[in-house]
PDB file of C-alpha atoms in Angstrom:
ATOM      1  CA  UNK A 194      54.089 118.122  80.731  1.00  0.00           C
ATOM      2  CA  UNK A 195      54.250 118.521  76.964  1.00  0.00           C
ATOM      3  CA  UNK A 196      56.822 121.327  77.275  1.00  0.00           C
ATOM      4  CA  UNK A 197      58.860 119.249  79.691  1.00  0.00           C
ATOM      5  CA  UNK A 198      58.830 116.307  77.293  1.00  0.00           C
ATOM      6  CA  UNK A 199      59.890 118.576  74.429  1.00  0.00           C
ATOM      7  CA  UNK A 200      62.786 119.989  76.449  1.00  0.00           C
ATOM      8  CA  UNK A 201      63.899 116.457  77.362  1.00  0.00           C
ATOM      9  CA  UNK A 202      63.683 115.397  73.718  1.00  0.00           C
ATOM     10  CA  UNK A 203      65.670 118.436  72.584  1.00  0.00           C
ATOM     11  CA  UNK A 204      68.310 117.758  75.238  1.00  0.00           C
ATOM     12  CA  UNK A 205      68.635 114.125  74.152  1.00  0.00           C
ATOM     13  CA  UNK A 206      68.935 115.134  70.521  1.00  0.00           C
ATOM     14  CA  UNK A 207      71.629 117.699  71.369  1.00  0.00           C
ATOM     15  CA  UNK A 208      73.512 115.133  73.462  1.00  0.00           C
ATOM     16  CA  UNK A 209      73.537 112.650  70.585  1.00  0.00           C
ATOM     17  CA  UNK A 210      74.783 115.303  68.163  1.00  0.00           C
ATOM     18  CA  UNK A 211      77.560 116.386  70.546  1.00  0.00           C
ATOM     19  CA  UNK A 212      78.548 112.747  71.027  1.00  0.00           C
ATOM     20  CA  UNK A 213      78.589 112.201  67.272  1.00  0.00           C
ATOM     21  CA  UNK A 214      80.947 115.142  66.757  1.00  0.00           C
ATOM     22  CA  UNK A 215      83.307 113.748  69.389  1.00  0.00           C
ATOM     23  CA  UNK A 216      83.245 110.305  67.761  1.00  0.00           C
ATOM     24  CA  UNK A 217      83.736 111.800  64.305  1.00  0.00           C
ATOM     25  CA  UNK A 218      86.758 113.754  65.578  1.00  0.00           C
ATOM     26  CA  UNK A 219      88.284 110.698  67.243  1.00  0.00           C
ATOM     27  CA  UNK A 220      87.372 107.936  64.801  1.00  0.00           C
ATOM     28  CA  UNK A 221      86.791 109.778  61.554  1.00  0.00           C
ATOM     29  CA  UNK A 222      83.474 110.192  59.798  1.00  0.00           C
ATOM     30  CA  UNK A 223      83.807 107.178  57.524  1.00  0.00           C
ATOM     31  CA  UNK A 224      84.799 104.678  60.234  1.00  0.00           C
ATOM     32  CA  UNK A 225      82.481 105.918  62.983  1.00  0.00           C
ATOM     33  CA  UNK A 226      79.298 103.903  63.551  1.00  0.00           C
ATOM     34  CA  UNK A 227      75.890 104.766  64.946  1.00  0.00           C
ATOM     35  CA  UNK A 228      76.479 102.176  67.680  1.00  0.00           C
ATOM     36  CA  UNK A 229      79.629 104.008  68.808  1.00  0.00           C
ATOM     37  CA  UNK A 230      77.773 107.305  68.747  1.00  0.00           C
ATOM     38  CA  UNK A 231      74.933 105.875  70.842  1.00  0.00           C
ATOM     39  CA  UNK A 232      77.419 104.505  73.369  1.00  0.00           C
ATOM     40  CA  UNK A 233      79.195 107.869  73.589  1.00  0.00           C
ATOM     41  CA  UNK A 234      75.839 109.599  74.149  1.00  0.00           C
ATOM     42  CA  UNK A 235      74.792 106.922  76.661  1.00  0.00           C
ATOM     43  CA  UNK A 236      71.565 106.129  74.838  1.00  0.00           C
ATOM     44  CA  UNK A 237      70.246 102.985  73.209  1.00  0.00           C
ATOM     45  CA  UNK A 238      71.101 102.470  69.545  1.00  0.00           C
ATOM     46  CA  UNK A 239      67.399 102.609  68.757  1.00  0.00           C
ATOM     47  CA  UNK A 240      67.168 106.008  70.432  1.00  0.00           C
ATOM     48  CA  UNK A 241      70.050 107.316  68.330  1.00  0.00           C
ATOM     49  CA  UNK A 242      68.277 106.162  65.181  1.00  0.00           C
ATOM     50  CA  UNK A 243      65.007 107.675  66.436  1.00  0.00           C
ATOM     51  CA  UNK A 244      66.549 111.145  66.424  1.00  0.00           C
ATOM     52  CA  UNK A 245      68.942 110.691  63.501  1.00  0.00           C
ATOM     53  CA  UNK A 246      68.288 107.972  60.942  1.00  0.00           C
ATOM     54  CA  UNK A 247      71.870 108.011  59.636  1.00  0.00           C
ATOM     55  CA  UNK A 248      75.290 109.613  59.966  1.00  0.00           C
ATOM     56  CA  UNK A 249      74.303 111.875  57.094  1.00  0.00           C
ATOM     57  CA  UNK A 250      71.404 113.185  59.195  1.00  0.00           C
ATOM     58  CA  UNK A 251      73.861 113.957  61.988  1.00  0.00           C
ATOM     59  CA  UNK A 252      76.075 115.896  59.600  1.00  0.00           C
ATOM     60  CA  UNK A 253      73.084 117.844  58.289  1.00  0.00           C
ATOM     61  CA  UNK A 254      72.204 118.726  61.883  1.00  0.00           C
ATOM     62  CA  UNK A 255      75.818 119.853  62.368  1.00  0.00           C
ATOM     63  CA  UNK A 256      75.534 122.122  59.317  1.00  0.00           C
ATOM     64  CA  UNK A 257      72.246 123.590  60.559  1.00  0.00           C
ATOM     65  CA  UNK A 258      73.512 124.091  64.114  1.00  0.00           C
ATOM     66  CA  UNK A 259      76.683 125.769  62.842  1.00  0.00           C
ATOM     67  CA  UNK A 260      74.652 128.165  60.730  1.00  0.00           C
ATOM     68  CA  UNK A 261      72.429 128.968  63.702  1.00  0.00           C
ATOM     69  CA  UNK A 262      75.388 129.504  66.028  1.00  0.00           C
ATOM     70  CA  UNK A 263      77.305 131.707  63.589  1.00  0.00           C
ATOM     71  CA  UNK A 264      74.386 133.941  62.599  1.00  0.00           C
ATOM     72  CA  UNK A 265      74.478 136.350  65.601  1.00  0.00           C
ATOM     73  CA  UNK A 266      78.211 136.961  65.189  1.00  0.00           C
ATOM     74  CA  UNK A 267      77.791 137.449  61.449  1.00  0.00           C
ATOM     75  CA  UNK A 268      75.079 140.013  62.132  1.00  0.00           C
ATOM     76  CA  UNK A 269      77.336 141.890  64.541  1.00  0.00           C
ATOM     77  CA  UNK A 270      80.238 141.838  62.086  1.00  0.00           C
ATOM     78  CA  UNK A 271      78.133 143.251  59.286  1.00  0.00           C
ATOM     79  CA  UNK A 272      76.614 145.918  61.526  1.00  0.00           C
ATOM     80  CA  UNK A 273      79.877 147.075  63.095  1.00  0.00           C
ATOM     81  CA  UNK A 274      82.145 147.001  60.033  1.00  0.00           C
ATOM     82  CA  UNK A 275      82.607 150.157  58.016  1.00  0.00           C
ATOM     83  CA  UNK A 276      84.018 148.816  54.742  1.00  0.00           C
ATOM     84  CA  UNK A 277      83.402 145.981  52.304  1.00  0.00           C
ATOM     85  CA  UNK A 278      86.845 144.593  53.051  1.00  0.00           C
ATOM     86  CA  UNK A 279      86.201 144.547  56.794  1.00  0.00           C
ATOM     87  CA  UNK A 280      82.859 142.820  56.303  1.00  0.00           C
ATOM     88  CA  UNK A 281      84.351 140.089  54.109  1.00  0.00           C
ATOM     89  CA  UNK A 282      87.333 139.563  56.389  1.00  0.00           C
ATOM     90  CA  UNK A 283      84.985 139.381  59.344  1.00  0.00           C
ATOM     91  CA  UNK A 284      82.376 136.935  58.103  1.00  0.00           C
ATOM     92  CA  UNK A 285      84.829 134.587  56.360  1.00  0.00           C
ATOM     93  CA  UNK A 286      87.363 134.772  59.180  1.00  0.00           C
ATOM     94  CA  UNK A 287      84.651 133.923  61.689  1.00  0.00           C
ATOM     95  CA  UNK A 288      83.914 130.708  59.795  1.00  0.00           C
ATOM     96  CA  UNK A 289      87.518 129.591  60.138  1.00  0.00           C
ATOM     97  CA  UNK A 290      87.287 130.197  63.886  1.00  0.00           C
ATOM     98  CA  UNK A 291      83.951 128.431  64.251  1.00  0.00           C
ATOM     99  CA  UNK A 292      84.917 125.314  62.310  1.00  0.00           C
ATOM    100  CA  UNK A 293      88.442 125.038  63.754  1.00  0.00           C
ATOM    101  CA  UNK A 294      87.483 122.467  66.463  1.00  0.00           C
ATOM    102  CA  UNK A 295      85.914 120.273  63.753  1.00  0.00           C
ATOM    103  CA  UNK A 296      88.447 120.934  60.999  1.00  0.00           C
ATOM    104  CA  UNK A 297      89.155 117.217  60.480  1.00  0.00           C
ATOM    105  CA  UNK A 298      85.432 116.490  60.130  1.00  0.00           C
ATOM    106  CA  UNK A 299      84.988 119.338  57.645  1.00  0.00           C
ATOM    107  CA  UNK A 300      87.944 117.898  55.745  1.00  0.00           C
ATOM    108  CA  UNK A 301      86.347 114.434  55.631  1.00  0.00           C
ATOM    109  CA  UNK A 302      83.079 115.938  54.428  1.00  0.00           C
ATOM    110  CA  UNK A 303      84.861 117.920  51.712  1.00  0.00           C
ATOM    111  CA  UNK A 304      84.997 114.680  49.724  1.00  0.00           C
ATOM    112  CA  UNK A 305      81.257 115.065  49.167  1.00  0.00           C
ATOM    113  CA  UNK A 306      81.534 117.804  46.548  1.00  0.00           C
ATOM    114  CA  UNK A 307      79.284 116.171  43.944  1.00  0.00           C
ATOM    115  CA  UNK A 308      75.956 118.102  43.953  1.00  0.00           C
ATOM    116  CA  UNK A 309      74.186 114.747  43.724  1.00  0.00           C
ATOM    117  CA  UNK A 310      75.418 113.845  47.218  1.00  0.00           C
ATOM    118  CA  UNK A 311      73.039 115.131  49.927  1.00  0.00           C
ATOM    119  CA  UNK A 312      75.918 116.403  52.078  1.00  0.00           C
ATOM    120  CA  UNK A 313      77.453 118.436  49.272  1.00  0.00           C
ATOM    121  CA  UNK A 314      77.359 122.203  49.904  1.00  0.00           C
ATOM    122  CA  UNK A 315      76.015 122.426  46.335  1.00  0.00           C
ATOM    123  CA  UNK A 316      73.184 119.884  46.725  1.00  0.00           C
ATOM    124  CA  UNK A 317      69.432 120.595  46.861  1.00  0.00           C
ATOM    125  CA  UNK A 318      69.423 119.163  50.405  1.00  0.00           C
ATOM    126  CA  UNK A 319      71.714 121.941  51.647  1.00  0.00           C
ATOM    127  CA  UNK A 320      70.038 124.725  49.645  1.00  0.00           C
ATOM    128  CA  UNK A 321      68.441 126.391  52.678  1.00  0.00           C
ATOM    129  CA  UNK A 322      71.768 126.584  54.524  1.00  0.00           C
ATOM    130  CA  UNK A 323      73.532 127.791  51.370  1.00  0.00           C
ATOM    131  CA  UNK A 324      70.910 130.485  50.723  1.00  0.00           C
ATOM    132  CA  UNK A 325      71.202 131.760  54.303  1.00  0.00           C
ATOM    133  CA  UNK A 326      74.950 131.996  53.902  1.00  0.00           C
ATOM    134  CA  UNK A 327      74.700 133.776  50.546  1.00  0.00           C
ATOM    135  CA  UNK A 328      72.314 136.253  52.186  1.00  0.00           C
ATOM    136  CA  UNK A 329      75.104 137.431  54.502  1.00  0.00           C
ATOM    137  CA  UNK A 330      77.280 138.170  51.482  1.00  0.00           C
ATOM    138  CA  UNK A 331      74.350 139.975  49.845  1.00  0.00           C
ATOM    139  CA  UNK A 332      74.101 142.166  52.952  1.00  0.00           C
ATOM    140  CA  UNK A 333      77.837 142.834  52.836  1.00  0.00           C
ATOM    141  CA  UNK A 334      77.508 143.979  49.219  1.00  0.00           C
ATOM    142  CA  UNK A 335      74.430 146.123  49.833  1.00  0.00           C
ATOM    143  CA  UNK A 336      75.565 147.697  53.083  1.00  0.00           C
ATOM    144  CA  UNK A 337      78.961 148.515  51.589  1.00  0.00           C
ATOM    145  CA  UNK A 338      77.449 150.168  48.532  1.00  0.00           C
ATOM    146  CA  UNK A 339      79.311 147.943  46.061  1.00  0.00           C
ATOM    147  CA  UNK A 340      78.183 148.665  42.513  1.00  0.00           C
ATOM    148  CA  UNK A 341      78.814 146.542  39.435  1.00  0.00           C
ATOM    149  CA  UNK A 342      77.257 146.440  35.962  1.00  0.00           C
ATOM    150  CA  UNK A 343      73.623 145.211  36.124  1.00  0.00           C
ATOM    151  CA  UNK A 344      74.512 142.042  34.213  1.00  0.00           C
ATOM    152  CA  UNK A 345      76.969 141.033  36.968  1.00  0.00           C
ATOM    153  CA  UNK A 346      75.716 142.653  40.182  1.00  0.00           C
ATOM    154  CA  UNK A 347      73.071 140.002  41.068  1.00  0.00           C
ATOM    155  CA  UNK A 348      75.685 137.239  40.969  1.00  0.00           C
ATOM    156  CA  UNK A 349      78.236 138.867  43.251  1.00  0.00           C
ATOM    157  CA  UNK A 350      76.923 137.371  46.549  1.00  0.00           C
ATOM    158  CA  UNK A 351      76.969 133.868  45.072  1.00  0.00           C
ATOM    159  CA  UNK A 352      80.456 134.407  43.657  1.00  0.00           C
ATOM    160  CA  UNK A 353      81.637 135.553  47.071  1.00  0.00           C
ATOM    161  CA  UNK A 354      80.144 132.412  48.596  1.00  0.00           C
ATOM    162  CA  UNK A 355      82.091 130.306  46.080  1.00  0.00           C
ATOM    163  CA  UNK A 356      85.235 132.262  46.972  1.00  0.00           C
ATOM    164  CA  UNK A 357      84.644 131.433  50.624  1.00  0.00           C
ATOM    165  CA  UNK A 358      84.126 127.738  49.835  1.00  0.00           C
ATOM    166  CA  UNK A 359      87.413 127.662  47.934  1.00  0.00           C
ATOM    167  CA  UNK A 360      89.214 129.153  50.927  1.00  0.00           C
ATOM    168  CA  UNK A 361      87.622 126.641  53.295  1.00  0.00           C
ATOM    169  CA  UNK A 362      88.620 123.759  51.042  1.00  0.00           C
ATOM    170  CA  UNK A 363      92.220 125.001  50.966  1.00  0.00           C
ATOM    171  CA  UNK A 364      92.108 125.451  54.751  1.00  0.00           C
ATOM    172  CA  UNK A 365      91.080 121.874  55.556  1.00  0.00           C
ATOM    173  CA  UNK A 366      94.071 120.527  53.615  1.00  0.00           C
ATOM    174  CA  UNK A 367      96.538 123.206  54.741  1.00  0.00           C
ATOM    175  CA  UNK A 368      99.316 121.508  56.715  1.00  0.00           C
ATOM    176  CA  UNK A 369     101.297 124.677  57.431  1.00  0.00           C
ATOM    177  CA  UNK A 370     101.644 125.696  61.111  1.00  0.00           C
ATOM    178  CA  UNK A 371      98.305 127.100  62.291  1.00  0.00           C
ATOM    179  CA  UNK A 372      97.222 127.130  58.626  1.00  0.00           C
ATOM    180  CA  UNK A 373      99.432 130.137  57.911  1.00  0.00           C
ATOM    181  CA  UNK A 374      99.243 129.499  54.164  1.00  0.00           C
ATOM    182  CA  UNK A 375      95.466 129.881  54.295  1.00  0.00           C
ATOM    183  CA  UNK A 376      95.786 133.214  56.090  1.00  0.00           C
ATOM    184  CA  UNK A 377      98.211 134.415  53.402  1.00  0.00           C
ATOM    185  CA  UNK A 378      95.956 133.154  50.593  1.00  0.00           C
ATOM    186  CA  UNK A 379      92.947 134.857  52.142  1.00  0.00           C
ATOM    187  CA  UNK A 380      94.747 138.168  52.546  1.00  0.00           C
ATOM    188  CA  UNK A 381      96.298 138.294  49.069  1.00  0.00           C
ATOM    189  CA  UNK A 382      93.292 137.038  47.107  1.00  0.00           C
ATOM    190  CA  UNK A 383      90.931 139.353  48.955  1.00  0.00           C
ATOM    191  CA  UNK A 384      93.092 142.353  48.115  1.00  0.00           C
ATOM    192  CA  UNK A 385      93.229 141.261  44.476  1.00  0.00           C
ATOM    193  CA  UNK A 386      89.462 140.779  44.348  1.00  0.00           C
ATOM    194  CA  UNK A 387      88.768 144.185  45.883  1.00  0.00           C
ATOM    195  CA  UNK A 388      91.068 145.777  43.323  1.00  0.00           C
ATOM    196  CA  UNK A 389      89.294 143.929  40.500  1.00  0.00           C
ATOM    197  CA  UNK A 390      85.920 145.147  41.779  1.00  0.00           C
ATOM    198  CA  UNK A 391      87.154 148.734  41.707  1.00  0.00           C
ATOM    199  CA  UNK A 392      88.371 148.277  38.146  1.00  0.00           C
ATOM    200  CA  UNK A 393      85.059 146.725  37.083  1.00  0.00           C
ATOM    201  CA  UNK A 394      83.477 150.150  36.674  1.00  0.00           C
ATOM    202  CA  UNK A 395      86.062 151.415  34.187  1.00  0.00           C
ATOM    203  CA  UNK A 396      84.598 152.263  30.748  1.00  0.00           C
ATOM    204  CA  UNK A 397      87.434 150.296  29.126  1.00  0.00           C
ATOM    205  CA  UNK A 398      85.927 147.063  30.478  1.00  0.00           C
ATOM    206  CA  UNK A 399      82.358 147.669  29.262  1.00  0.00           C
ATOM    207  CA  UNK A 400      82.711 145.311  26.250  1.00  0.00           C
ATOM    208  CA  UNK A 401      83.227 142.484  28.760  1.00  0.00           C
ATOM    209  CA  UNK A 402      80.052 143.137  30.770  1.00  0.00           C
ATOM    210  CA  UNK A 403      77.597 141.431  28.456  1.00  0.00           C
ATOM    211  CA  UNK A 404      79.589 138.204  27.806  1.00  0.00           C
ATOM    212  CA  UNK A 405      80.458 138.023  31.504  1.00  0.00           C
ATOM    213  CA  UNK A 406      76.776 138.282  32.405  1.00  0.00           C
ATOM    214  CA  UNK A 407      75.838 135.644  29.830  1.00  0.00           C
ATOM    215  CA  UNK A 408      78.528 133.329  31.181  1.00  0.00           C
ATOM    216  CA  UNK A 409      77.214 133.705  34.726  1.00  0.00           C
ATOM    217  CA  UNK A 410      73.667 133.002  33.553  1.00  0.00           C
ATOM    218  CA  UNK A 411      74.891 129.802  31.919  1.00  0.00           C
ATOM    219  CA  UNK A 412      76.869 128.716  34.987  1.00  0.00           C
ATOM    220  CA  UNK A 413      73.876 129.231  37.259  1.00  0.00           C
ATOM    221  CA  UNK A 414      71.437 127.624  34.826  1.00  0.00           C
ATOM    222  CA  UNK A 415      69.539 130.818  34.128  1.00  0.00           C
ATOM    223  CA  UNK A 416      70.349 131.220  30.448  1.00  0.00           C
TER     224      UNK A 416
END
């Protein structure tokens, strides 16, 4: 009986989240109400609030579900790819595909950039999701054998995550047909970055290693 009740509860929660995403797509995140979401899910308003105490809680559930759904594909991409470039193209490209149905919602949420906002990708509230995402980039670096100076190497996965976030932000505002400008930006900047990483090991650049490492420590609050 307990398992049956849990399954019913999980199903209700999933139905409310799916309804919320539909309402967000149709009405917009800012104008949508919990009452509309409850009606779309065919549950009482009180039931909607029982499972999600706010629209922010629904968005957090969307973030968590997206991470859970993308993880198996990200694992397969990392395991099957042979080069660093292929791994980066795969895991970032997969995010574009996954979020495409909810692109407008992601665009609305992009306004919450301030780390003080709980829905910000930089906030303490989203740290677990962010760390899981950074871990995929860390695997891409490790499994590809990418080597940088010790003062910079530990920061590469987080820098790659920031690169991804910049691409996603450009993507949500890209009005070109099928976001063709984003595809071009992704391709060109990735090639430039890979070239820069190859150059990073040149002896000529060694005087830059220490200040670059100190700068990264300052940016990440580790100085």
